[in-house]
Amino acid sequence: MTQKVAVLGTGKIGEALLNGMIRGGWAPADLLVTARRPERAEELRSRYGVTPVTNPEAAKTADTLILTVKPQDMGTLLDELAPHVPGDRLVISGAAGITTASIEDRLATGTPVVRVMTNTPALVDEAMSVISAGSHATADHLAHAEEIFGAVGKTLRVPESQQDACTALSGSGPAYFFYLVEAMTDAGILLGLPRDKAHDLIVQSAIGAATMLRDSGEHPVKLRENVTSPAGTTINAIRELENHGVRAALIAALEAARDRSRELASGKKD
């Protein structure tokens, strides 16, 4: 792994990538970072042995640029990078809703761009990263992106037309599960359990259920039916969920997340 990789705008996800790459065999000397605050850059140097640089320096030096800034900051970053990015640099964007075409239009003609939507479980090496090629990205570019993001979880290639849906499902997905655990914890307290015990019960149930979904190969309906005995506790709970329109609410929520991803692509901020 002799290529130099620069992570630009290194926040929590960017730091998780750095950590994963180093554990996966990248030499810290081949990793560059940029950060808005000098003290943050120095913190990364001290923690990982990577080299802090400016954004233009990263563009001139690194073979691969990973843009981990927020969508609303992407335009400013591209303005800063554009004069310095040669057309043979691989640019990987992790910003929700920002299309590869919009990035290509701001950089040198022919610049390969790969779009990646990852999520916060990258912090514990359980990310789901969805990868799409821009018009100039090759199979080798996609493989390189998979190698990087595979250091912090699983990867999946999809056409870019599906990226907004993937953002709604997996990019924002962890927040839905946290929201559900929060609500179930409150229910446990209402039922008379201490908060810490309710939390432990729900989290371990979630881990077990997710592991069964991943490893059994069974459809979720089948797994749910295995828990649902006639006239039992589970079917009564499921009836209430259906009566309150939980399924419909989830579908509407994911559609709203997808639509917001599309708005971000169009430049709408509010």
mmCIF file of C-alpha atoms in Angstrom:
data_model
loop_
_atom_site.group_PDB
_atom_site.id
_atom_site.type_symbol
_atom_site.label_atom_id
_atom_site.label_comp_id
_atom_site.label_asym_id
_atom_site.label_seq_id
_atom_site.Cartn_x
_atom_site.Cartn_y
_atom_site.Cartn_z
ATOM 1 C CA MET A 1 0.000 0.000 0.000
ATOM 2 C CA THR A 2 2.282 2.744 -1.258
ATOM 3 C CA GLN A 3 -0.350 5.173 -2.497
ATOM 4 C CA LYS A 4 -0.880 8.305 -0.457
ATOM 5 C CA VAL A 5 -4.425 8.829 0.782
ATOM 6 C CA ALA A 6 -5.693 12.141 2.162
ATOM 7 C CA VAL A 7 -8.776 12.478 4.346
ATOM 8 C CA LEU A 8 -10.139 16.006 4.035
ATOM 9 C CA GLY A 9 -12.271 17.491 6.804
ATOM 10 C CA THR A 10 -11.397 14.760 9.271
ATOM 11 C CA GLY A 11 -14.276 14.441 11.732
ATOM 12 C CA LYS A 12 -15.505 11.301 13.477
ATOM 13 C CA ILE A 13 -16.096 9.285 10.306
ATOM 14 C CA GLY A 14 -12.825 10.444 8.784
ATOM 15 C CA GLU A 15 -10.969 9.476 11.926
ATOM 16 C CA ALA A 16 -12.654 6.066 11.940
ATOM 17 C CA LEU A 17 -11.416 5.548 8.378
ATOM 18 C CA LEU A 18 -7.877 6.520 9.375
ATOM 19 C CA ASN A 19 -7.933 4.132 12.309
ATOM 20 C CA GLY A 20 -9.337 1.311 10.177
ATOM 21 C CA MET A 21 -6.817 1.833 7.389
ATOM 22 C CA ILE A 22 -3.883 1.825 9.787
ATOM 23 C CA ARG A 23 -5.128 -1.375 11.408
ATOM 24 C CA GLY A 24 -5.606 -2.778 7.908
ATOM 25 C CA GLY A 25 -1.978 -2.203 6.946
ATOM 26 C CA TRP A 26 -1.669 1.348 5.651
ATOM 27 C CA ALA A 27 1.460 3.099 6.851
ATOM 28 C CA PRO A 28 0.700 6.313 8.775
ATOM 29 C CA ALA A 29 3.392 8.015 6.664
ATOM 30 C CA ASP A 30 1.176 7.465 3.600
ATOM 31 C CA LEU A 31 -1.889 9.058 5.209
ATOM 32 C CA LEU A 32 -2.545 12.798 5.092
ATOM 33 C CA VAL A 33 -5.277 14.686 6.946
ATOM 34 C CA THR A 34 -6.828 18.113 6.835
ATOM 35 C CA ALA A 35 -8.948 19.690 9.546
ATOM 36 C CA ARG A 36 -10.607 23.047 10.020
ATOM 37 C CA ARG A 37 -8.929 23.645 13.375
ATOM 38 C CA PRO A 38 -5.132 23.386 13.778
ATOM 39 C CA GLU A 39 -5.512 21.766 17.196
ATOM 40 C CA ARG A 40 -7.650 19.011 15.664
ATOM 41 C CA ALA A 41 -4.989 18.332 13.033
ATOM 42 C CA GLU A 42 -2.314 18.159 15.720
ATOM 43 C CA GLU A 43 -4.474 15.765 17.740
ATOM 44 C CA LEU A 44 -4.668 13.409 14.743
ATOM 45 C CA ARG A 45 -0.918 13.622 14.208
ATOM 46 C CA SER A 46 -0.272 12.773 17.849
ATOM 47 C CA ARG A 47 -2.808 9.932 17.947
ATOM 48 C CA TYR A 48 -2.060 8.182 14.641
ATOM 49 C CA GLY A 49 1.250 9.502 13.331
ATOM 50 C CA VAL A 50 -0.397 10.875 10.173
ATOM 51 C CA THR A 51 0.653 14.101 8.454
ATOM 52 C CA PRO A 52 -1.546 17.209 8.692
ATOM 53 C CA VAL A 53 -1.581 19.316 5.519
ATOM 54 C CA THR A 54 -3.693 22.024 3.934
ATOM 55 C CA ASN A 55 -6.392 21.137 1.425
ATOM 56 C CA PRO A 56 -4.338 22.390 -1.564
ATOM 57 C CA GLU A 57 -1.298 20.440 -0.317
ATOM 58 C CA ALA A 58 -3.417 17.290 -0.061
ATOM 59 C CA ALA A 59 -4.687 17.802 -3.611
ATOM 60 C CA LYS A 60 -1.154 18.141 -4.965
ATOM 61 C CA THR A 61 0.372 15.280 -2.979
ATOM 62 C CA ALA A 62 -2.149 12.483 -2.413
ATOM 63 C CA ASP A 63 -3.163 9.864 -4.981
ATOM 64 C CA THR A 64 -6.630 9.539 -3.421
ATOM 65 C CA LEU A 65 -8.668 12.325 -1.827
ATOM 66 C CA ILE A 66 -11.497 11.351 0.544
ATOM 67 C CA LEU A 67 -13.890 14.263 1.074
ATOM 68 C CA THR A 68 -15.645 13.810 4.410
ATOM 69 C CA VAL A 69 -17.093 17.304 4.867
ATOM 70 C CA LYS A 70 -20.798 18.022 5.323
ATOM 71 C CA PRO A 71 -22.838 18.492 2.124
ATOM 72 C CA GLN A 72 -23.253 22.219 2.755
ATOM 73 C CA ASP A 73 -19.468 22.627 2.928
ATOM 74 C CA MET A 74 -18.682 20.696 -0.249
ATOM 75 C CA GLY A 75 -18.909 23.675 -2.600
ATOM 76 C CA THR A 76 -16.385 25.680 -0.608
ATOM 77 C CA LEU A 77 -14.014 22.716 -0.421
ATOM 78 C CA LEU A 78 -14.221 22.046 -4.165
ATOM 79 C CA ASP A 79 -13.526 25.714 -4.908
ATOM 80 C CA GLU A 80 -10.373 25.410 -2.821
ATOM 81 C CA LEU A 81 -9.305 22.116 -4.391
ATOM 82 C CA ALA A 82 -10.145 22.701 -8.057
ATOM 83 C CA PRO A 83 -6.990 24.621 -9.063
ATOM 84 C CA HIS A 84 -4.771 21.945 -7.520
ATOM 85 C CA VAL A 85 -6.360 18.551 -8.348
ATOM 86 C CA PRO A 86 -4.761 16.839 -11.383
ATOM 87 C CA GLY A 87 -7.135 14.863 -13.579
ATOM 88 C CA ASP A 88 -5.618 11.524 -12.520
ATOM 89 C CA ARG A 89 -6.467 11.884 -8.829
ATOM 90 C CA LEU A 90 -9.180 9.621 -7.429
ATOM 91 C CA VAL A 91 -11.729 11.693 -5.528
ATOM 92 C CA ILE A 92 -14.026 9.853 -3.102
ATOM 93 C CA SER A 93 -16.983 11.822 -1.754
ATOM 94 C CA GLY A 94 -18.788 10.841 1.422
ATOM 95 C CA ALA A 95 -21.265 13.742 1.404
ATOM 96 C CA ALA A 96 -24.949 12.810 1.391
ATOM 97 C CA GLY A 97 -26.868 13.911 -1.679
ATOM 98 C CA ILE A 98 -23.884 15.261 -3.618
ATOM 99 C CA THR A 99 -23.721 13.628 -7.048
ATOM 100 C CA THR A 100 -20.548 12.555 -8.783
ATOM 101 C CA ALA A 101 -21.534 14.702 -11.783
ATOM 102 C CA SER A 102 -21.664 17.859 -9.655
ATOM 103 C CA ILE A 103 -18.166 17.132 -8.346
ATOM 104 C CA GLU A 104 -16.815 16.242 -11.792
ATOM 105 C CA ASP A 105 -18.106 19.566 -13.123
ATOM 106 C CA ARG A 106 -15.980 21.424 -10.561
ATOM 107 C CA LEU A 107 -12.733 19.544 -11.205
ATOM 108 C CA ALA A 108 -10.412 18.878 -14.137
ATOM 109 C CA THR A 109 -11.988 17.069 -17.071
ATOM 110 C CA GLY A 110 -11.767 13.309 -16.670
ATOM 111 C CA THR A 111 -11.211 13.293 -12.903
ATOM 112 C CA PRO A 112 -12.450 9.948 -11.520
ATOM 113 C CA VAL A 113 -15.017 10.390 -8.741
ATOM 114 C CA VAL A 114 -16.524 7.701 -6.534
ATOM 115 C CA ARG A 115 -19.501 8.389 -4.268
ATOM 116 C CA VAL A 116 -19.723 6.561 -0.942
ATOM 117 C CA MET A 117 -22.484 6.676 1.656
ATOM 118 C CA THR A 118 -21.267 5.161 4.895
ATOM 119 C CA ASN A 119 -22.732 5.387 8.398
ATOM 120 C CA THR A 120 -21.678 5.935 11.995
ATOM 121 C CA PRO A 121 -21.110 2.233 12.870
ATOM 122 C CA ALA A 122 -17.803 2.842 11.081
ATOM 123 C CA LEU A 123 -16.737 3.920 14.566
ATOM 124 C CA VAL A 124 -17.011 0.268 15.684
ATOM 125 C CA ASP A 125 -16.003 -1.392 12.378
ATOM 126 C CA GLU A 126 -19.605 -2.289 11.526
ATOM 127 C CA ALA A 127 -20.325 0.292 8.837
ATOM 128 C CA MET A 128 -22.455 -0.265 5.765
ATOM 129 C CA SER A 129 -20.789 1.676 2.944
ATOM 130 C CA VAL A 130 -22.576 1.990 -0.395
ATOM 131 C CA ILE A 131 -20.308 2.746 -3.363
ATOM 132 C CA SER A 132 -21.109 4.172 -6.806
ATOM 133 C CA ALA A 133 -18.897 5.105 -9.738
ATOM 134 C CA GLY A 134 -18.884 8.448 -11.478
ATOM 135 C CA SER A 135 -18.572 8.671 -15.245
ATOM 136 C CA HIS A 136 -14.766 8.457 -15.235
ATOM 137 C CA ALA A 137 -14.251 5.934 -12.417
ATOM 138 C CA THR A 138 -13.003 2.475 -13.378
ATOM 139 C CA ALA A 139 -13.366 -0.933 -11.743
ATOM 140 C CA ASP A 140 -9.938 -0.377 -10.166
ATOM 141 C CA HIS A 141 -11.126 2.878 -8.629
ATOM 142 C CA LEU A 142 -14.162 1.127 -7.157
ATOM 143 C CA ALA A 143 -11.969 -1.670 -5.807
ATOM 144 C CA HIS A 144 -9.692 0.885 -4.165
ATOM 145 C CA ALA A 145 -12.683 2.580 -2.511
ATOM 146 C CA GLU A 146 -13.901 -0.821 -1.309
ATOM 147 C CA GLU A 147 -10.466 -1.543 0.141
ATOM 148 C CA ILE A 148 -10.540 1.710 2.120
ATOM 149 C CA PHE A 149 -14.098 1.499 3.408
ATOM 150 C CA GLY A 150 -13.893 -2.267 3.891
ATOM 151 C CA ALA A 151 -11.492 -1.506 6.738
ATOM 152 C CA VAL A 152 -14.456 -0.271 8.806
ATOM 153 C CA GLY A 153 -17.270 -2.630 7.775
ATOM 154 C CA LYS A 154 -19.115 -3.997 4.754
ATOM 155 C CA THR A 155 -19.370 -2.449 1.309
ATOM 156 C CA LEU A 156 -21.954 -2.707 -1.444
ATOM 157 C CA ARG A 157 -21.819 -1.406 -5.024
ATOM 158 C CA VAL A 158 -24.990 0.176 -6.398
ATOM 159 C CA PRO A 159 -25.867 2.398 -9.374
ATOM 160 C CA GLU A 160 -25.716 6.041 -8.344
ATOM 161 C CA SER A 161 -29.434 6.363 -9.080
ATOM 162 C CA GLN A 162 -30.009 4.252 -5.935
ATOM 163 C CA GLN A 163 -27.775 6.318 -3.657
ATOM 164 C CA ASP A 164 -30.564 8.516 -2.258
ATOM 165 C CA ALA A 165 -32.562 5.429 -1.280
ATOM 166 C CA CYS A 166 -29.464 3.895 0.322
ATOM 167 C CA THR A 167 -28.850 7.116 2.234
ATOM 168 C CA ALA A 168 -32.373 6.859 3.631
ATOM 169 C CA LEU A 169 -32.002 3.173 4.551
ATOM 170 C CA SER A 170 -28.448 2.759 5.822
ATOM 171 C CA GLY A 171 -26.875 6.214 5.935
ATOM 172 C CA SER A 172 -29.553 7.477 8.313
ATOM 173 C CA GLY A 173 -30.515 3.956 9.403
ATOM 174 C CA PRO A 174 -28.634 3.798 12.724
ATOM 175 C CA ALA A 175 -30.599 6.825 13.969
ATOM 176 C CA TYR A 176 -33.880 4.960 13.484
ATOM 177 C CA PHE A 177 -32.642 2.068 15.607
ATOM 178 C CA PHE A 178 -31.390 4.443 18.313
ATOM 179 C CA TYR A 179 -34.793 6.131 18.264
ATOM 180 C CA LEU A 180 -36.527 2.769 18.622
ATOM 181 C CA VAL A 181 -34.267 1.735 21.515
ATOM 182 C CA GLU A 182 -34.968 5.079 23.192
ATOM 183 C CA ALA A 183 -38.720 4.536 22.883
ATOM 184 C CA MET A 184 -38.522 0.923 24.098
ATOM 185 C CA THR A 185 -36.386 1.979 27.050
ATOM 186 C CA ASP A 186 -39.035 4.519 28.031
ATOM 187 C CA ALA A 187 -41.635 1.765 27.753
ATOM 188 C CA GLY A 188 -39.554 -0.467 30.010
ATOM 189 C CA ILE A 189 -39.428 2.284 32.635
ATOM 190 C CA LEU A 190 -43.192 2.727 32.356
ATOM 191 C CA LEU A 191 -43.544 -1.020 32.939
ATOM 192 C CA GLY A 192 -41.554 -0.743 36.158
ATOM 193 C CA LEU A 193 -37.960 -1.540 35.162
ATOM 194 C CA PRO A 194 -34.932 0.577 36.087
ATOM 195 C CA ARG A 195 -33.508 2.443 33.076
ATOM 196 C CA ASP A 196 -30.196 0.561 33.070
ATOM 197 C CA LYS A 197 -31.875 -2.842 33.097
ATOM 198 C CA ALA A 198 -34.366 -1.857 30.396
ATOM 199 C CA HIS A 199 -31.472 -0.582 28.279
ATOM 200 C CA ASP A 200 -29.446 -3.785 28.678
ATOM 201 C CA LEU A 201 -32.445 -5.970 27.840
ATOM 202 C CA ILE A 202 -33.238 -4.046 24.662
ATOM 203 C CA VAL A 203 -29.664 -3.672 23.397
ATOM 204 C CA GLN A 204 -28.870 -7.367 23.776
ATOM 205 C CA SER A 205 -32.193 -8.282 22.154
ATOM 206 C CA ALA A 206 -31.308 -6.003 19.233
ATOM 207 C CA ILE A 207 -27.841 -7.540 18.874
ATOM 208 C CA GLY A 208 -29.287 -11.050 18.978
ATOM 209 C CA ALA A 209 -32.037 -10.258 16.495
ATOM 210 C CA ALA A 210 -29.603 -8.596 14.070
ATOM 211 C CA THR A 211 -27.242 -11.566 14.300
ATOM 212 C CA MET A 212 -30.098 -13.965 13.531
ATOM 213 C CA LEU A 213 -31.114 -11.883 10.518
ATOM 214 C CA ARG A 214 -27.554 -11.841 9.235
ATOM 215 C CA ASP A 215 -26.618 -15.460 9.883
ATOM 216 C CA SER A 216 -29.810 -17.495 9.497
ATOM 217 C CA GLY A 217 -30.742 -16.512 5.958
ATOM 218 C CA GLU A 218 -34.389 -16.526 7.047
ATOM 219 C CA HIS A 219 -36.885 -13.875 5.954
ATOM 220 C CA PRO A 220 -37.709 -11.441 8.799
ATOM 221 C CA VAL A 221 -41.367 -12.475 8.596
ATOM 222 C CA LYS A 222 -40.373 -16.080 9.349
ATOM 223 C CA LEU A 223 -38.200 -15.027 12.292
ATOM 224 C CA ARG A 224 -40.994 -12.846 13.663
ATOM 225 C CA GLU A 225 -43.519 -15.660 13.293
ATOM 226 C CA ASN A 226 -41.210 -17.940 15.290
ATOM 227 C CA VAL A 227 -41.656 -15.581 18.249
ATOM 228 C CA THR A 228 -45.375 -15.025 17.730
ATOM 229 C CA SER A 229 -47.474 -17.723 19.384
ATOM 230 C CA PRO A 230 -51.284 -17.786 19.103
ATOM 231 C CA ALA A 231 -53.018 -15.394 21.524
ATOM 232 C CA GLY A 232 -49.669 -14.629 23.116
ATOM 233 C CA THR A 233 -47.889 -11.490 24.226
ATOM 234 C CA THR A 234 -46.075 -10.823 20.947
ATOM 235 C CA ILE A 235 -49.128 -10.883 18.690
ATOM 236 C CA ASN A 236 -50.883 -8.435 21.001
ATOM 237 C CA ALA A 237 -47.904 -6.087 20.753
ATOM 238 C CA ILE A 238 -47.771 -6.467 16.950
ATOM 239 C CA ARG A 239 -51.496 -5.656 16.738
ATOM 240 C CA GLU A 240 -50.899 -2.381 18.572
ATOM 241 C CA LEU A 241 -47.988 -1.502 16.293
ATOM 242 C CA GLU A 242 -50.212 -2.068 13.263
ATOM 243 C CA ASN A 243 -53.115 -0.147 14.845
ATOM 244 C CA HIS A 244 -50.808 2.837 15.347
ATOM 245 C CA GLY A 245 -49.516 2.725 11.790
ATOM 246 C CA VAL A 246 -45.885 2.035 12.658
ATOM 247 C CA ARG A 247 -45.183 0.309 9.327
ATOM 248 C CA ALA A 248 -46.675 3.192 7.356
ATOM 249 C CA ALA A 249 -44.799 5.712 9.498
ATOM 250 C CA LEU A 250 -41.477 3.976 8.783
ATOM 251 C CA ILE A 251 -42.125 3.987 5.042
ATOM 252 C CA ALA A 252 -43.041 7.685 5.154
ATOM 253 C CA ALA A 253 -39.935 8.456 7.232
ATOM 254 C CA LEU A 254 -37.607 6.770 4.751
ATOM 255 C CA GLU A 255 -39.289 8.527 1.845
ATOM 256 C CA ALA A 256 -38.712 11.836 3.643
ATOM 257 C CA ALA A 257 -35.026 11.012 4.134
ATOM 258 C CA ARG A 258 -34.678 10.069 0.453
ATOM 259 C CA ASP A 259 -36.374 13.292 -0.616
ATOM 260 C CA ARG A 260 -34.055 15.353 1.578
ATOM 261 C CA SER A 261 -31.056 13.638 0.014
ATOM 262 C CA ARG A 262 -32.373 14.697 -3.387
ATOM 263 C CA GLU A 263 -32.841 18.255 -2.141
ATOM 264 C CA LEU A 264 -29.246 18.343 -0.968
ATOM 265 C CA ALA A 265 -28.156 17.276 -4.436
ATOM 266 C CA SER A 266 -30.082 20.211 -5.917
ATOM 267 C CA GLY A 267 -28.388 22.650 -3.534
ATOM 268 C CA LYS A 268 -31.383 23.299 -1.290
ATOM 269 C CA LYS A 269 -30.218 23.955 2.290
ATOM 270 C CA ASP A 270 -33.444 24.540 4.224
#
